[in-house]
Short mmCIF file of C-alpha atoms in Angstrom, two decimals:
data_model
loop_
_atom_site.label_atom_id
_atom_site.label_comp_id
_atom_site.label_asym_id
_atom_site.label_seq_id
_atom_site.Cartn_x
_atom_site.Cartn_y
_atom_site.Cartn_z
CA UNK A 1 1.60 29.32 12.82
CA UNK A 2 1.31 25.86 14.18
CA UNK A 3 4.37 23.56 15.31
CA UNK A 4 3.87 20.11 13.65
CA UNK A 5 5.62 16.50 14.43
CA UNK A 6 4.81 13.64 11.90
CA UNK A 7 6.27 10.50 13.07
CA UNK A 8 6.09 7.52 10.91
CA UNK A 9 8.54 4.79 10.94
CA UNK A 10 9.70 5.17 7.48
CA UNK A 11 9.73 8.86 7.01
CA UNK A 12 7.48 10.16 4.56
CA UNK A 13 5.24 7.26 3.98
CA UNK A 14 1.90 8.72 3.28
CA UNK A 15 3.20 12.10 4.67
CA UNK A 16 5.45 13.17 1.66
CA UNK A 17 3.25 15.77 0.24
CA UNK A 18 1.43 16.74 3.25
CA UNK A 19 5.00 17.38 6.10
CA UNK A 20 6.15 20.01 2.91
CA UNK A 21 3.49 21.26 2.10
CA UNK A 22 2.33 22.94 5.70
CA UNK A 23 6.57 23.97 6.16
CA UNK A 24 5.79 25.47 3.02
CA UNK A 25 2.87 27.45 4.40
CA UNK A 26 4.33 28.75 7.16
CA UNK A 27 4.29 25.70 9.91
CA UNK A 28 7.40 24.51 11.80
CA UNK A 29 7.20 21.00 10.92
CA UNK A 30 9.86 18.01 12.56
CA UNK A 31 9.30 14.65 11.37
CA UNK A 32 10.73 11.74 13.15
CA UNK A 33 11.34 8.22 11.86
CA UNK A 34 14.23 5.29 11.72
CA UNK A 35 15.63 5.17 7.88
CA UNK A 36 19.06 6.48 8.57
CA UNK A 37 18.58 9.41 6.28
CA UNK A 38 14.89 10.07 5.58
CA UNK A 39 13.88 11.61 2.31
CA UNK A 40 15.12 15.23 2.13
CA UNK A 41 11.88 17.49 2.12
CA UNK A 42 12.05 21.26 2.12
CA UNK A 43 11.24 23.08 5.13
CA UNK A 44 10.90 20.00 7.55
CA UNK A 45 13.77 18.99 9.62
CA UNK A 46 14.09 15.04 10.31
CA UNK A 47 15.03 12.81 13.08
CA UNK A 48 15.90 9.35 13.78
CA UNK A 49 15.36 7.22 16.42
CA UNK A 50 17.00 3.74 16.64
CA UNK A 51 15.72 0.98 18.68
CA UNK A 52 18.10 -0.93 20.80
CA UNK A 53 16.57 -5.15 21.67
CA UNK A 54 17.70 -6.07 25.36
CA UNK A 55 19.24 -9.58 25.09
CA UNK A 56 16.17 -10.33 27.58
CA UNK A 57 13.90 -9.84 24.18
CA UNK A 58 15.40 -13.45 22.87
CA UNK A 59 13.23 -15.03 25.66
CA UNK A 60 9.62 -13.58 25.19
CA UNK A 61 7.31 -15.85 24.79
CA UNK A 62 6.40 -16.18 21.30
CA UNK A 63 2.58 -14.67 20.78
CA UNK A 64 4.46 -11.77 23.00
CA UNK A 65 7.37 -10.65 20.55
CA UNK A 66 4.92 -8.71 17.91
CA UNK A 67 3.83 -6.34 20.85
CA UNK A 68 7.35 -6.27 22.75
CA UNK A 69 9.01 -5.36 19.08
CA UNK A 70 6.54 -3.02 19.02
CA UNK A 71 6.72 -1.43 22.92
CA UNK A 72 10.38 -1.09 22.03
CA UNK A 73 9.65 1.05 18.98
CA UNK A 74 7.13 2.97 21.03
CA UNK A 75 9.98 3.82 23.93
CA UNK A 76 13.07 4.94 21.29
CA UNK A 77 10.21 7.11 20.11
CA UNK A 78 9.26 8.47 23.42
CA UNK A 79 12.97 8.95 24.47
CA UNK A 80 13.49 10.72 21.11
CA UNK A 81 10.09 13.02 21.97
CA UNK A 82 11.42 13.50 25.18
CA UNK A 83 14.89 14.67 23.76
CA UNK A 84 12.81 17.33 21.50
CA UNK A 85 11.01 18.33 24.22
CA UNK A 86 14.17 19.27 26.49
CA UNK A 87 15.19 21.84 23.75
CA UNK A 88 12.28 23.66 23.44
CA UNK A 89 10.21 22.07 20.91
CA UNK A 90 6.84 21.40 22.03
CA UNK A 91 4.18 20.73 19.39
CA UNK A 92 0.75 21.90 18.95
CA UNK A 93 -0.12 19.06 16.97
CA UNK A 94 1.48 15.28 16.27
CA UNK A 95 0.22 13.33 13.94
CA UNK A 96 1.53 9.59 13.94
CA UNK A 97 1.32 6.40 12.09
CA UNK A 98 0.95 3.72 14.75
CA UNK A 99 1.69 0.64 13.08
CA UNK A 100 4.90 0.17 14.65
CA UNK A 101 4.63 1.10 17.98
CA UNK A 102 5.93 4.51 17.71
CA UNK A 103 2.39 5.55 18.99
CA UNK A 104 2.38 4.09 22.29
CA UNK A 105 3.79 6.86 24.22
CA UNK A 106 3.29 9.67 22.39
CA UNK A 107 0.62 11.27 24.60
CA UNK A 108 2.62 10.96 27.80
CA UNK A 109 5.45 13.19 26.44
CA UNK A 110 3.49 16.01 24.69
CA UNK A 111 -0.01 15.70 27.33
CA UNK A 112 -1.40 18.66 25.77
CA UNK A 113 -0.59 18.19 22.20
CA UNK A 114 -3.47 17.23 19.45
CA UNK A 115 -2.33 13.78 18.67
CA UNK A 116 -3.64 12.53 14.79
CA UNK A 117 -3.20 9.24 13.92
CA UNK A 118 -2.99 8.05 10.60
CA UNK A 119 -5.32 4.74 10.93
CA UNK A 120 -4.13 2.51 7.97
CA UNK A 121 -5.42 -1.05 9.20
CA UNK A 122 -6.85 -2.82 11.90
CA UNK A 123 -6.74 -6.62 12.14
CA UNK A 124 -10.43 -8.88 12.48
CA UNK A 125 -11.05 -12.29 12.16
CA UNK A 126 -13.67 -11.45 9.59
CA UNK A 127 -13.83 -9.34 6.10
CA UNK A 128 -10.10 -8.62 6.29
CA UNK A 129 -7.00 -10.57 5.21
CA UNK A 130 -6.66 -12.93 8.10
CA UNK A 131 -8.17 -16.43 6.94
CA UNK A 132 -8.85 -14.89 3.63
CA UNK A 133 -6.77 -16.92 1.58
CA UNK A 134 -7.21 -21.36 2.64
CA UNK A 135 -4.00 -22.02 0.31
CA UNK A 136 -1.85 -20.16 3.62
CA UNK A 137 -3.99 -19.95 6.39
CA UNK A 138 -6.46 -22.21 8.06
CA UNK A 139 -9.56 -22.10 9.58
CA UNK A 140 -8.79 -20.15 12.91
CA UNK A 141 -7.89 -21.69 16.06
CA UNK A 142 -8.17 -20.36 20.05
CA UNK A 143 -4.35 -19.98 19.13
CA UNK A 144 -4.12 -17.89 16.47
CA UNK A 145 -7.33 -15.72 17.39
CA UNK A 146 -5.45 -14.60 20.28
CA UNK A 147 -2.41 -13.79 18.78
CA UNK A 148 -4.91 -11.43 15.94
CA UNK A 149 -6.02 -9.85 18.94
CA UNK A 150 -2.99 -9.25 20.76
CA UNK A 151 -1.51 -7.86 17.20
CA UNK A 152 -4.17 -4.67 17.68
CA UNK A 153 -2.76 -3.93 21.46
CA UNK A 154 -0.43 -1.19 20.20
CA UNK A 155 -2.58 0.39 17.78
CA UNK A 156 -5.68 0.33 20.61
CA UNK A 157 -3.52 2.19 22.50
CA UNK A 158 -2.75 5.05 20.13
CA UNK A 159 -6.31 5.24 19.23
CA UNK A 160 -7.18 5.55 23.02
CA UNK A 161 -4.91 8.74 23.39
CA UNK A 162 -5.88 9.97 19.75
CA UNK A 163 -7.73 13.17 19.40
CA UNK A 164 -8.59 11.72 15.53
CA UNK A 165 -7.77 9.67 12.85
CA UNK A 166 -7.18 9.30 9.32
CA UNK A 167 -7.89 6.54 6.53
CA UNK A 168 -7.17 6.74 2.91
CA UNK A 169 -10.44 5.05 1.94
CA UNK A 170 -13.78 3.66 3.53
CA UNK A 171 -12.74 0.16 3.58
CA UNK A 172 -9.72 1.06 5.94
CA UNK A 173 -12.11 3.36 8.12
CA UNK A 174 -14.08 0.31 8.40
CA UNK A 175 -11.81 -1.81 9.85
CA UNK A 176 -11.73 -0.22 12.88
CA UNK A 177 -13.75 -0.59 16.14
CA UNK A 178 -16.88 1.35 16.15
CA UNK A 179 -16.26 3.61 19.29
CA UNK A 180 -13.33 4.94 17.27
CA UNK A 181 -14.40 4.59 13.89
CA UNK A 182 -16.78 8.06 14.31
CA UNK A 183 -13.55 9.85 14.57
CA UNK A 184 -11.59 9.20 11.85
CA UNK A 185 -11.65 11.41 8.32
CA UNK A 186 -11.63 9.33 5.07
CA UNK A 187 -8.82 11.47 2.57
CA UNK A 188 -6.95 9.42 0.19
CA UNK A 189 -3.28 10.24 0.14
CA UNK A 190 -3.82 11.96 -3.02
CA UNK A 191 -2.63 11.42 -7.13
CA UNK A 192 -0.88 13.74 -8.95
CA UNK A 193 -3.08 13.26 -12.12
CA UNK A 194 -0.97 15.81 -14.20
CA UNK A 195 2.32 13.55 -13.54
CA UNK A 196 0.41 10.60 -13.51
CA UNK A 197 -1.56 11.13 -17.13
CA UNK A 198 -1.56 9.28 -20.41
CA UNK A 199 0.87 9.87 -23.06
CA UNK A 200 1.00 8.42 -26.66
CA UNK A 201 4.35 8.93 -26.52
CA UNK A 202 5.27 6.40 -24.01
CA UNK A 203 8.00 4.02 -24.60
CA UNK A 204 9.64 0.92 -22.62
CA UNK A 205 12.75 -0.56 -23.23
CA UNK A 206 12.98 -4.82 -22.71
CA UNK A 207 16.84 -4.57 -23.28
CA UNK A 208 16.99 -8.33 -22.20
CA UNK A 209 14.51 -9.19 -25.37
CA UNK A 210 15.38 -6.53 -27.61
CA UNK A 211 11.61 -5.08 -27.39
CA UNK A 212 10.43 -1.21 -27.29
CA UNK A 213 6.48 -1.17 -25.73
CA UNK A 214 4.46 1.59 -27.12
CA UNK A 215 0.65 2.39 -26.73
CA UNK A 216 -1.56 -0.04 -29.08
CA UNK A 217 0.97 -3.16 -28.23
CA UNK A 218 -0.63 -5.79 -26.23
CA UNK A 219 1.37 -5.07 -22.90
CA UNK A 220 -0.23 -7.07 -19.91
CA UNK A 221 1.85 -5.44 -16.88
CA UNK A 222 1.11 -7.03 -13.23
CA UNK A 223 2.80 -4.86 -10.73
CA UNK A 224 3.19 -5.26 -6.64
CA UNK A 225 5.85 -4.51 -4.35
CA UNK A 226 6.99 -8.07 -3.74
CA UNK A 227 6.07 -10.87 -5.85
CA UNK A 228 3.52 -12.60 -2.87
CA UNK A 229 0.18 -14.14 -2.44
CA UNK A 230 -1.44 -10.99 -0.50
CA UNK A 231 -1.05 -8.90 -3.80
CA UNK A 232 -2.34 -12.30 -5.88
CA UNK A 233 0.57 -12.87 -7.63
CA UNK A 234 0.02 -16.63 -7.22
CA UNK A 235 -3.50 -16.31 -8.88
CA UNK A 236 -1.83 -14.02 -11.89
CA UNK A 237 1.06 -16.49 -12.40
CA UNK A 238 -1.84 -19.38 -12.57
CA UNK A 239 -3.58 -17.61 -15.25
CA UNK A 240 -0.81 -17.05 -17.63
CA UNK A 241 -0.66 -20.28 -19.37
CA UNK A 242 -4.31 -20.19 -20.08
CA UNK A 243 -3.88 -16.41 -20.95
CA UNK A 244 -1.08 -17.27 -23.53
CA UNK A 245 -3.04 -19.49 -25.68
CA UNK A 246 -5.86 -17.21 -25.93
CA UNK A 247 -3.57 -14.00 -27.03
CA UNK A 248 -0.25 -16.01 -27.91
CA UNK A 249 1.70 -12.30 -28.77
CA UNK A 250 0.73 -10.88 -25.54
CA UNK A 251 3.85 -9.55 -23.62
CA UNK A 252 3.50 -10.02 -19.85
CA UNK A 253 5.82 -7.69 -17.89
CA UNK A 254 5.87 -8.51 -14.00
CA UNK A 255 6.94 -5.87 -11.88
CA UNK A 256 8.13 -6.50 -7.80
CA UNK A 257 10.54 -7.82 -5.72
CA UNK A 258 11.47 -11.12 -4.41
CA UNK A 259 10.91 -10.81 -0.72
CA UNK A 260 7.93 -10.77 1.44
CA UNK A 261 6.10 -7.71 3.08
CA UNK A 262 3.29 -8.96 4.02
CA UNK A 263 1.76 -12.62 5.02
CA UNK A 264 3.67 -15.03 5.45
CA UNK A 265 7.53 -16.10 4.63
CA UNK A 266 7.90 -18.89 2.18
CA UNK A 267 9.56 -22.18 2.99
CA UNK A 268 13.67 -21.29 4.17
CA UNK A 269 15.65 -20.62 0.99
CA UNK A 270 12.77 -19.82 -1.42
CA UNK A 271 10.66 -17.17 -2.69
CA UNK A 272 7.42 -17.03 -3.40
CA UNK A 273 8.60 -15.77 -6.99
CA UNK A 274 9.93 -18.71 -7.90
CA UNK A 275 7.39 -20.92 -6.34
CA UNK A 276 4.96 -20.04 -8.65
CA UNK A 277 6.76 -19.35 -11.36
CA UNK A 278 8.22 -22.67 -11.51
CA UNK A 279 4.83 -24.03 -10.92
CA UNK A 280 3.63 -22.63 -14.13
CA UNK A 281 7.17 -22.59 -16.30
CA UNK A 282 6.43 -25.79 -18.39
CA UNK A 283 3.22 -24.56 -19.90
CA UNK A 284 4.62 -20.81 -20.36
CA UNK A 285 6.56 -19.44 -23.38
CA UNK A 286 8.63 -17.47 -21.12
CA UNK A 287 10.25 -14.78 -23.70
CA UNK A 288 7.16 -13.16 -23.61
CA UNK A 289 7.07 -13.26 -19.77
CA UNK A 290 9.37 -10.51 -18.71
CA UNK A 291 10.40 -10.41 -14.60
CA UNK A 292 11.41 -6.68 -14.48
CA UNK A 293 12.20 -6.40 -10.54
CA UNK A 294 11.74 -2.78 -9.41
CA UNK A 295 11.86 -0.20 -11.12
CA UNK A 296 12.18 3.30 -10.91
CA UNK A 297 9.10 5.64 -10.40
CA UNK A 298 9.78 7.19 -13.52
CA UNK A 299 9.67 4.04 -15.62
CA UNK A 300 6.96 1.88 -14.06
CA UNK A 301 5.09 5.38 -15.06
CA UNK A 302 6.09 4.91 -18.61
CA UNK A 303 4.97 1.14 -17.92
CA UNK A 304 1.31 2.38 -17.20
CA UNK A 305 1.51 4.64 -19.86
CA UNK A 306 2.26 1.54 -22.43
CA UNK A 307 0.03 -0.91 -20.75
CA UNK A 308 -3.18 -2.53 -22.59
CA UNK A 309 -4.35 -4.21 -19.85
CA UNK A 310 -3.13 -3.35 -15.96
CA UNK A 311 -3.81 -6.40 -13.39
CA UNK A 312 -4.13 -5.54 -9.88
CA UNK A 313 -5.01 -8.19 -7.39
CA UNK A 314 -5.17 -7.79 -3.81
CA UNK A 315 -6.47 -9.87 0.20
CA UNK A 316 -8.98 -7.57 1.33
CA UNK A 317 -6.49 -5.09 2.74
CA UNK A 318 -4.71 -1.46 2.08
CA UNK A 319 -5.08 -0.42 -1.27
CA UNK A 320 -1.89 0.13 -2.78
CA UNK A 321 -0.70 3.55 -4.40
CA UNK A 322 0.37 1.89 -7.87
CA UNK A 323 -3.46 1.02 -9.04
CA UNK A 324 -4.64 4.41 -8.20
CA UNK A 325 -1.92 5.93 -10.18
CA UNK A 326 -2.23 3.44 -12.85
CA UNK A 327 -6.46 4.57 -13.14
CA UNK A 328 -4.44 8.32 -13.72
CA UNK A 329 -2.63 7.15 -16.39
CA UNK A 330 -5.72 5.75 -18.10
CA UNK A 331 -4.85 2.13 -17.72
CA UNK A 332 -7.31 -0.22 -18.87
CA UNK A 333 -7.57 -2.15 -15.18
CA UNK A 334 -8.47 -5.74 -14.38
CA UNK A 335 -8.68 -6.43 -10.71
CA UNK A 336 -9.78 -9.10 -7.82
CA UNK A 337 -13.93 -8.66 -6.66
CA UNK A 338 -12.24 -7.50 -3.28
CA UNK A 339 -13.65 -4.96 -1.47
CA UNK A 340 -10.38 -2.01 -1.26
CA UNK A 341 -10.99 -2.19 -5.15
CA UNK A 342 -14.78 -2.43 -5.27
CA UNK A 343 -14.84 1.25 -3.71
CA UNK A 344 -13.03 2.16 -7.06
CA UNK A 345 -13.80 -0.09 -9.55
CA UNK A 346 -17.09 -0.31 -10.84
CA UNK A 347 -17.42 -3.39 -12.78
CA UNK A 348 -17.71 -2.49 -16.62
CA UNK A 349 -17.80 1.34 -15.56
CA UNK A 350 -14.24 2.07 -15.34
CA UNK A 351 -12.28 -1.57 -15.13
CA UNK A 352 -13.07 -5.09 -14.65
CA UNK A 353 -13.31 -7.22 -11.79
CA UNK A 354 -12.97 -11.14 -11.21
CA UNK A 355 -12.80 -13.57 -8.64
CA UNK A 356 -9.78 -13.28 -6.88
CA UNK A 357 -9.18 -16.93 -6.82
CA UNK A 358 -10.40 -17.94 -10.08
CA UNK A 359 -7.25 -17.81 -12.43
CA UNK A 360 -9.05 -19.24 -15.38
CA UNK A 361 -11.49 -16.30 -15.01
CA UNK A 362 -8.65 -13.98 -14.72
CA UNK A 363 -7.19 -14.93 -18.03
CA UNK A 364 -10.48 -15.26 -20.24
CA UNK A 365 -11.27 -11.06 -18.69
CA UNK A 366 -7.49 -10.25 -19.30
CA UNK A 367 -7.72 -11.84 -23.33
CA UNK A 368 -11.58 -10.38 -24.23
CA UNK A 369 -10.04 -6.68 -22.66
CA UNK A 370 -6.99 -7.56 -25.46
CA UNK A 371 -9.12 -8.32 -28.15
CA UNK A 372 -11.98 -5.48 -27.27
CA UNK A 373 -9.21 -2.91 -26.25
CA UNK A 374 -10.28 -0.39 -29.06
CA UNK A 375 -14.22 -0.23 -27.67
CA UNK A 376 -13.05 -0.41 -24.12
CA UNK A 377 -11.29 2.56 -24.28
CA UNK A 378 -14.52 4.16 -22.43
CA UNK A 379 -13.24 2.34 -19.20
CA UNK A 380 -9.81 3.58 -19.94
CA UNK A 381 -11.14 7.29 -19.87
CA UNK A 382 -13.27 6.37 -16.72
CA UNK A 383 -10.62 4.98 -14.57
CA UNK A 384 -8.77 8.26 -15.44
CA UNK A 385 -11.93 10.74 -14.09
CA UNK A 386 -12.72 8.23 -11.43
CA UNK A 387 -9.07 9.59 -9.79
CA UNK A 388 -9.39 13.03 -11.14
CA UNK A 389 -12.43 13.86 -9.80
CA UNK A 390 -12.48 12.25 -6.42
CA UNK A 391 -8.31 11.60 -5.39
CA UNK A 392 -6.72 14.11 -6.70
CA UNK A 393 -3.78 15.24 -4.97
CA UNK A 394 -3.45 19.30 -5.32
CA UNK A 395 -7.47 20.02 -5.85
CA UNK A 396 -8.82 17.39 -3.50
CA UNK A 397 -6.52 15.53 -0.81
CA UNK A 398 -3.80 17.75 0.30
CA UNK A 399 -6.06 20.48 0.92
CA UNK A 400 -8.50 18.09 3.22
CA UNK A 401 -5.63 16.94 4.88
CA UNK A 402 -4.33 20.24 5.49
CA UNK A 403 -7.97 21.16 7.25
CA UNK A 404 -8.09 17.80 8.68
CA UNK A 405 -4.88 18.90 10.13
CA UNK A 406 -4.95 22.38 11.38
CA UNK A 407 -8.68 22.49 11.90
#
């Protein structure tokens, strides 16, 4: 049996089925993260680190402060190491996410370790997010081209002292440099297809408008974490008046937060969800647009489960966990032509895929999948095989990952 660390920043991430599942096997597993708490998973005792900013931090020069934030993170975690490593726990294997820094240092506490790291992203000037979008980001300067490249230091780093890597899909392996690239696995994190499945019996609750969704209404759900551009909520809002002439007793239901994970902020004392909300409001009968927040994993399940159509638009960047589990639940999906979701979706095979920028596109595909819903039920079905045969989290993933792992 094999002593394990995961370390990931916010304990599990994409390590919640994978950390349990070798403690349940056998494997002394210690994960090691900075939510105060962590999520309580049998068999694998947690950690926290906390960083502590020097008031010397305040006067970094400013393309410096990404990589000091993140040579901070990467010391706590080293101290931390270092503390496990004083009473006796010395792993065979660590396996990091080095987004934040907390790979930095990992190989000069545990030298003889194998050290995994779980490669999510890696920033380029070209085929990525950067620049993608010319509404928030211009043509690249000298300026800005440095600061991309300085963004990579810390993750160059972990790579260099990395044994092997892991991405959850091609485009995310491709990212990468080439001399580095040859060494990471492609596993997807995994669905579980029999949670994530259709049922007729599906029902949503719009307490604010007195409205129960079933299966058969015409539900058009758009779901991201926050309410941003990188997830194309601008380009959704856009289409909606456009969208509401052409299937007037649609009900939109628009799941996500108000805040900002990725991209950049809005203006000081707005969000992005209003923005473009209020840039659309006029033209909108808005008690059929419902804003539902966040919601619970349970109910944005039961969301899926009602949905006609499921819109999912994304930057070229990490694919998120919600469409794959909305393909499970036999969603009928309508995406961006970007290329995380062209390594899913196959255009008129099992969903539909527009221009990501072309919100008058968007709404004509969303209306024709309303009104052909009953003969596109073949895509439904698709969508649903596409993640059961190839993503499926007990057959397929967690038993690569497991290999991947211990191999």
């Amino acid at each position: 049996m094999a002593r394990i660390l995961f370390i990931h920043q916010n304990f599990p991430g994409q390590f919640r089925h994978l950390a349990p599942a070798l403690a349940a096997d056998g494997h002394e597993v210690v994960a090691l993260g900075m939510t105060d708490k962590g999520e309580a998973l049998p068999g694998v005792r947690y950690l926290r680190h906390q960083v502590r900013v020097p008031a010397e931090a305040r006067q970094q020069l400013p393309q410096l402060k990404d990589l000091y934030s993140k040579m901070l993170r990467g010391e706590s975690c080293a101290a931390e190491l270092a503390h496990l490593k004083a009473e006796g726990f010395i792993p065979d294997i660590v396996f990091v996410h080095p987004g934040w820094g907390e790979g930095l240092f990992v190989r000069d506490v545990f030298p003889r370790a194998k050290v995994l790291v779980y490669a999510e992203y890696y920033y380029e000037s070209e085929g990525g997010d950067t620049y993608f979008d010319p509404e928030f980001s211009s043509p690249p300067g000298l300026a800005s081209l440095q600061r991309m490249r300085l963004r990579n230091t810390h993750l160059l780093h972990a790579m260099s002292a990395a044994d092997a890597g892991l991405s959850p899909t091609v485009f995310q392996r491709d990212r990468h440099p080439a001399w580095f690239r040859e060494r990471i696995r492609v596993i997807h994190d995994g669905i579980d297809t029999e949670r994530f499945r259709p049922r007729r019996d599906a029902r949503v609750s719009l307490a604010g408008a007195r409205v129960t969704l079933k299966p058969g209404d015409e539900v058009v759900t758009f779901v991201a974490r926050q309410l941003e551009p990188y997830r194309g909520y601008h380009t959704f809002m856009r289409a909606l008046p456009a969208l509401q002439r052409l299937r007037p007793n649609a009900r939109i239901v628009i799941v996500g937060a108000d805040g900002t994970s990725y991209g950049a902020a809005p203006p000081p004392g707005q969000t992005w969800k209003a923005i473009f909300r209020d840039e659309v409001a006029a033209r909108l009968d808005m008690r059929r647009v419902h804003f539902v927040g966040r919601l619970p994993h349970e109910l944005l399940t039961q969301l899926m489960q009602v949905s006609a159509v499921y819109t999912y638009l994304t930057y070229p960047f990490v694919l998120s966990w919600s469409l794959m589990e909305a393909m499970s639940t036999g969603c009928l999906i309508v995406g961006s032509r970007t290329a995380p979701l062209e390594e899913v979706i196959r255009h008129g095979e099992n969903g539909l895929l527009t221009d990501f920028f072309d919100h008058e596109a968007l709404a004509a595909t969303i209306a024709d999948a309303l009104e052909r819903r009953a003969s596109l039920a073949h895509l439904r079905e698709a969508a649903r095989q596409t993640v059961v045969d190839g993503y499926d989290l007990q057959r397929i993933c967690l038993p690569a990952q497991k290999r991947f792992v211990l191999e």
